[in-house]
Backbone as a chain_set.jsonl record, in Angstrom:
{"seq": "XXXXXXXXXXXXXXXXXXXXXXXXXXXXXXXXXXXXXXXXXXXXXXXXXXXXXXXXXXXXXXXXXXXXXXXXXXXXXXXXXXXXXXXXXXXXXX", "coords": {"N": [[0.856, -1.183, 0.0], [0.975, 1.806, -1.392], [1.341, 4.764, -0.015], [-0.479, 8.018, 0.262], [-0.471, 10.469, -2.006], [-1.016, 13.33, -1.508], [-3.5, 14.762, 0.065], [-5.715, 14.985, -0.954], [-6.236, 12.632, -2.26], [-5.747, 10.296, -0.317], [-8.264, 11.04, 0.972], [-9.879, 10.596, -0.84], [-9.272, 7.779, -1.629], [-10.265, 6.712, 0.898], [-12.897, 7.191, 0.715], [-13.826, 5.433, -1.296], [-12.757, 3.03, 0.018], [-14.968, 3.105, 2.388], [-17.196, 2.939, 0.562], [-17.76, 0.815, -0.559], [-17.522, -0.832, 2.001], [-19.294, 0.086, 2.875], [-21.79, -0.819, 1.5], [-21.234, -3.695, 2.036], [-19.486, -5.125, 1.009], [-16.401, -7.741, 1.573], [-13.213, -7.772, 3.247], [-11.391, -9.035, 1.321], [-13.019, -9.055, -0.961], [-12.725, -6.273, -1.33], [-10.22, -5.826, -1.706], [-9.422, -7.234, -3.724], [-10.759, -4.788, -5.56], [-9.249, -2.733, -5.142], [-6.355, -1.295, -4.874], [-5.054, -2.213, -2.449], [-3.953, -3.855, 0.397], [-4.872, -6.727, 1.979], [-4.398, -6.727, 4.574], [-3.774, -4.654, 5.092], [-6.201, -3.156, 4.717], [-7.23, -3.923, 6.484], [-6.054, -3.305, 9.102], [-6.91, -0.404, 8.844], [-9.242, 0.431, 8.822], [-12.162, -0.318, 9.933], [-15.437, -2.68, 10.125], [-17.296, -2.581, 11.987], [-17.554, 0.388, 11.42], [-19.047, 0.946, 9.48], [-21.178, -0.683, 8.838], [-24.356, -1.277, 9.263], [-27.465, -1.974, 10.745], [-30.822, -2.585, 11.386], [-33.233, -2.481, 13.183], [-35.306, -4.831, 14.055], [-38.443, -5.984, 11.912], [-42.306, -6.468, 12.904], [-44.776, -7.981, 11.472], [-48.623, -8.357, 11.948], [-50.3, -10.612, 10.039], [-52.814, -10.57, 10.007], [-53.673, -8.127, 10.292], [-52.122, -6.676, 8.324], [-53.781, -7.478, 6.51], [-56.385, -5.964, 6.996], [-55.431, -3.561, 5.899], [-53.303, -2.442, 7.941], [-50.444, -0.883, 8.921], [-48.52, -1.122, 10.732], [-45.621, -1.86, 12.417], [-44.381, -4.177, 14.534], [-42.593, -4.641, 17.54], [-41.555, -7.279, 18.49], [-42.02, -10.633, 18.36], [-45.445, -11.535, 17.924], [-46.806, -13.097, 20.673], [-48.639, -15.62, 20.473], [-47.81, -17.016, 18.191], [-45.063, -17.028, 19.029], [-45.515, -18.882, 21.297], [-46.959, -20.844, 19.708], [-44.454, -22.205, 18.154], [-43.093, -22.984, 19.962], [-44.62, -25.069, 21.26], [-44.578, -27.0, 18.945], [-42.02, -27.484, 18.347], [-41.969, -29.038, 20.755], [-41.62, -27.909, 22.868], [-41.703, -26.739, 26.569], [-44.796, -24.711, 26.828], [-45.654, -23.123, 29.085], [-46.173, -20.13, 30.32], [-46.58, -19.08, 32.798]], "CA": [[0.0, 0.0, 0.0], [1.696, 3.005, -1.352], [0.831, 5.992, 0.772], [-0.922, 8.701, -1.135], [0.946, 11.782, -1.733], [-1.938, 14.244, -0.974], [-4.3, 14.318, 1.541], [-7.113, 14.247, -1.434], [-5.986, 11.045, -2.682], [-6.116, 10.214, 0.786], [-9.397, 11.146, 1.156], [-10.454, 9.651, -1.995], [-9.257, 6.134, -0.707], [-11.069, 6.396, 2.216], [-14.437, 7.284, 0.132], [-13.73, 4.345, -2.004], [-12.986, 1.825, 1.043], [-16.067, 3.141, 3.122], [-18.264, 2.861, 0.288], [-17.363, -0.904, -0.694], [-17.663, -1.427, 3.513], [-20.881, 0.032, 3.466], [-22.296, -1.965, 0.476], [-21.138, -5.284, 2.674], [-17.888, -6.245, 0.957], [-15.355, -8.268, 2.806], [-12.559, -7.346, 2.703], [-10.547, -10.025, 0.46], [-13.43, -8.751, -2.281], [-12.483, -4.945, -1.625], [-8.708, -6.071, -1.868], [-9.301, -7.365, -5.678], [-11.04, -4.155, -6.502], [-8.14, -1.491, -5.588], [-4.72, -1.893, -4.287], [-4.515, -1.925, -0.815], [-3.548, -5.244, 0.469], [-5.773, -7.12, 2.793], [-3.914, -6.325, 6.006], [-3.521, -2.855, 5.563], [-7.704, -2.824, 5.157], [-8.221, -4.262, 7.995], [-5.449, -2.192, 9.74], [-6.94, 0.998, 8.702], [-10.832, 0.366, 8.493], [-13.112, -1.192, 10.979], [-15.963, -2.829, 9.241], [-18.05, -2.203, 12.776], [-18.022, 1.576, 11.693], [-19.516, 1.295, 8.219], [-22.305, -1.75, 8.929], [-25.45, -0.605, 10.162], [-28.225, -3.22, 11.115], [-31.673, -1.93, 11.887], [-34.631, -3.574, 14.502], [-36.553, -5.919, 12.723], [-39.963, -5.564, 12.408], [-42.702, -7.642, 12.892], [-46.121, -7.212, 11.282], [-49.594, -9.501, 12.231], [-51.09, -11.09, 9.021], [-54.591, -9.776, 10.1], [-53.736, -6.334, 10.403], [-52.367, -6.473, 6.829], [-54.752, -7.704, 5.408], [-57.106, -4.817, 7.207], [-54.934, -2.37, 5.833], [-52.928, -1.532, 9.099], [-49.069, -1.543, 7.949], [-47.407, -0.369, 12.029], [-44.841, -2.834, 12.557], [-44.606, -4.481, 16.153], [-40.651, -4.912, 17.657], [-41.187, -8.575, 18.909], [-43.1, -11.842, 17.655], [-46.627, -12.047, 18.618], [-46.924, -14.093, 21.935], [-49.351, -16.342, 19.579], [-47.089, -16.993, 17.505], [-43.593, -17.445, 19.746], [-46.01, -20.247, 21.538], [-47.291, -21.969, 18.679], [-43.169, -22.267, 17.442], [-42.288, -23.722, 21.118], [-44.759, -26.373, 21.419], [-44.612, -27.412, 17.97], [-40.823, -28.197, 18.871], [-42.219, -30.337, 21.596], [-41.369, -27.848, 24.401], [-43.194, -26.41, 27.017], [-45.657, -23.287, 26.713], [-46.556, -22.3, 30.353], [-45.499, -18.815, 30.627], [-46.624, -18.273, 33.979]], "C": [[0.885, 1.222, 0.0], [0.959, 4.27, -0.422], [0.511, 7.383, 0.018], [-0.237, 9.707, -0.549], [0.119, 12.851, -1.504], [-2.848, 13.88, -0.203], [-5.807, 14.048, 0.577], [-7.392, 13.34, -2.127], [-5.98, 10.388, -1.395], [-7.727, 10.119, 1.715], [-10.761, 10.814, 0.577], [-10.21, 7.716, -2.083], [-10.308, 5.637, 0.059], [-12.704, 6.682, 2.032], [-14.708, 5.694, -0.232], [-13.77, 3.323, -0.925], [-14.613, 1.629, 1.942], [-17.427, 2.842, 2.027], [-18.493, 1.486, 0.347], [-17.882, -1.439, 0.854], [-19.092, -1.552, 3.499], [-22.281, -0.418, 2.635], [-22.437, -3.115, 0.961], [-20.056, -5.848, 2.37], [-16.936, -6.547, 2.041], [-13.998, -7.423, 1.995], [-11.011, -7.839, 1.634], [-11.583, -9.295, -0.623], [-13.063, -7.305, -2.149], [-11.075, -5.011, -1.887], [-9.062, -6.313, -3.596], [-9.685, -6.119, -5.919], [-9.839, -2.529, -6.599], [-7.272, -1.962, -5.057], [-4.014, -1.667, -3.651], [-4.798, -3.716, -0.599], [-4.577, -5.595, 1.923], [-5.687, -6.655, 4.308], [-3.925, -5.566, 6.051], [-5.0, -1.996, 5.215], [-8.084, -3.056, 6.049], [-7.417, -3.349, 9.193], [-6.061, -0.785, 10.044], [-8.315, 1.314, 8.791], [-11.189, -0.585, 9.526], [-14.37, -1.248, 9.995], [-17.332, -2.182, 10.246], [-18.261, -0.477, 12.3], [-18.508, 2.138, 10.198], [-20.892, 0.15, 7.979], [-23.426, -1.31, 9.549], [-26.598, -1.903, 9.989], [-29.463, -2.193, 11.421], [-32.563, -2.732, 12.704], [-35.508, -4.343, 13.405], [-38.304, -6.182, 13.251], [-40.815, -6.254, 12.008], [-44.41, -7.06, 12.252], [-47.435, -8.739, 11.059], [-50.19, -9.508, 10.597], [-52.272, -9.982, 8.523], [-54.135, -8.808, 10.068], [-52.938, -6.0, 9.149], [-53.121, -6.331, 5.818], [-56.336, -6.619, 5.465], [-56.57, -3.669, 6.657], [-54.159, -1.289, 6.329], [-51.303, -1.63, 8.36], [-47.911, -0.691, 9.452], [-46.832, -2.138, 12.308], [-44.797, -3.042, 14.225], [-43.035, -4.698, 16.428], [-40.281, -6.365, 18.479], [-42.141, -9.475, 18.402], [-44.635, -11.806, 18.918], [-46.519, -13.188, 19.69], [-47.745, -15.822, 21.207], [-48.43, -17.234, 18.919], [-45.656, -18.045, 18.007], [-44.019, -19.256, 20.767], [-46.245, -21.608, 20.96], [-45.434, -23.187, 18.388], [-43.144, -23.389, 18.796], [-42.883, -25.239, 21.207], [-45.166, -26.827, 20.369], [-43.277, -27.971, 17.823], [-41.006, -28.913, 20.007], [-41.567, -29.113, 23.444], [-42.184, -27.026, 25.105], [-43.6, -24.967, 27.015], [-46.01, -22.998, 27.729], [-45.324, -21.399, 30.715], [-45.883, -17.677, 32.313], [-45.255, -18.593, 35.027]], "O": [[1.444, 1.662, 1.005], [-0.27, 4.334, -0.452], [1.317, 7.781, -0.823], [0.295, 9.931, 0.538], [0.899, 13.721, -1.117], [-2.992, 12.724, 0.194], [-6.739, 13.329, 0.936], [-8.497, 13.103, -2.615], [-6.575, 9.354, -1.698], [-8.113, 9.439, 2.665], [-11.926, 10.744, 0.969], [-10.906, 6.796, -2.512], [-10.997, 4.619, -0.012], [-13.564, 6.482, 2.89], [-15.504, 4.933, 0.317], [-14.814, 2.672, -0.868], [-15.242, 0.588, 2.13], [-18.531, 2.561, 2.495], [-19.278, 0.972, 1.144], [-18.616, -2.426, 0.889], [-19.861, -2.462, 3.808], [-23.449, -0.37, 3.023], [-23.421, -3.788, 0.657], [-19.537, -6.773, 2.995], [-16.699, -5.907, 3.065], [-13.812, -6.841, 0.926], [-9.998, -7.197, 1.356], [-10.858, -8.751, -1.457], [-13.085, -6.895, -3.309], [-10.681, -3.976, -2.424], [-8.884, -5.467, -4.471], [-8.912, -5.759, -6.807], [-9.649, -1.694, -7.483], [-7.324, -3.138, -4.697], [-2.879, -1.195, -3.72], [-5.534, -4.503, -1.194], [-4.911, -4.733, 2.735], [-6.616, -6.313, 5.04], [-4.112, -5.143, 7.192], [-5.145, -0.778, 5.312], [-9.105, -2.617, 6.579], [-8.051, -2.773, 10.077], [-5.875, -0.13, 11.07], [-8.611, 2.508, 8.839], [-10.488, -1.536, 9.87], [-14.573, -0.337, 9.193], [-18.224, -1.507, 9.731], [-19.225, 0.035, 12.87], [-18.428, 3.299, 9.795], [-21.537, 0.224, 6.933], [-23.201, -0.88, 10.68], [-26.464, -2.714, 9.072], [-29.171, -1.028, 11.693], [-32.302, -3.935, 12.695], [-36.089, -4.258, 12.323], [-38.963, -6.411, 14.265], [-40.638, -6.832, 10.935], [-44.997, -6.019, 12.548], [-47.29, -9.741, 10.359], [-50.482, -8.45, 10.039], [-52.553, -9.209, 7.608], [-54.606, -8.499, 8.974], [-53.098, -4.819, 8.84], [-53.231, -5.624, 4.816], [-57.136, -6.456, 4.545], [-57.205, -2.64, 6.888], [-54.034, -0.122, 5.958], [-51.065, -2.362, 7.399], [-46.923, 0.025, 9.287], [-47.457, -3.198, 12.361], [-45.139, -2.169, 15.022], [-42.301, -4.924, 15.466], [-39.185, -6.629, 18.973], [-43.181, -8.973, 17.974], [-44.754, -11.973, 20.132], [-46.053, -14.259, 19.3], [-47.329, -16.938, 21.519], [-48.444, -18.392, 19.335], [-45.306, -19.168, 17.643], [-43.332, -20.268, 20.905], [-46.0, -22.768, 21.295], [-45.322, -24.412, 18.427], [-43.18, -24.595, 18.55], [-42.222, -26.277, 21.23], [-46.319, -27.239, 20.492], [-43.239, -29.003, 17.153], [-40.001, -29.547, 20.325], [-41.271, -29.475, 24.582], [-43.21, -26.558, 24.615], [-42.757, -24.088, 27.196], [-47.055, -22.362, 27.592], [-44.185, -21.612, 31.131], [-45.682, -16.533, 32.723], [-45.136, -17.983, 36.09]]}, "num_chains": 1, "name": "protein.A"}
């Protein structure tokens, strides 16, 4: 990894790496596409600060199909029961 000789080749690297990051590439596929060597991406880049994840959201059948479209932030109780004792284990939630 040659070291760029201005700071906006420098700064144009570091566009280029963060975008590739924040697309999802690893970084063996961002290594083939410019020519910084695997170690000195992972040296210089954290992938934790270009990954973003969001809450996953849960939405009831019925209230689709009424036309409602508010997402819920955990599985219906209905639902998380059915799953348990359909794997054979037990459902008493008291």
């Amino acid at each position: 990894f040659r070291r760029p000789k201005t700071k906006i080749s420098k700064e144009h690297i570091d566009e280029i790496v963060a975008n590739y990051l924040k697309l999802g590439f690893s970084f063996r596929d961002i290594e083939k596409r410019v020519s910084i060597a695997y170690q000195t991406l992972r040296n210089h880049w954290n992938r934790s600060d270009y990954i973003q994840t969001v809450e996953t959201e849960f939405y009831l059948k019925s209230d689709l199909s009424d036309g409602y479209y508010l997402p819920g932030t955990s599985l219906p109780k209905r639902w998380y029961l059915g799953c348990l004792s359909s794997m054979g284990l037990d459902t008493d939630c008291s």
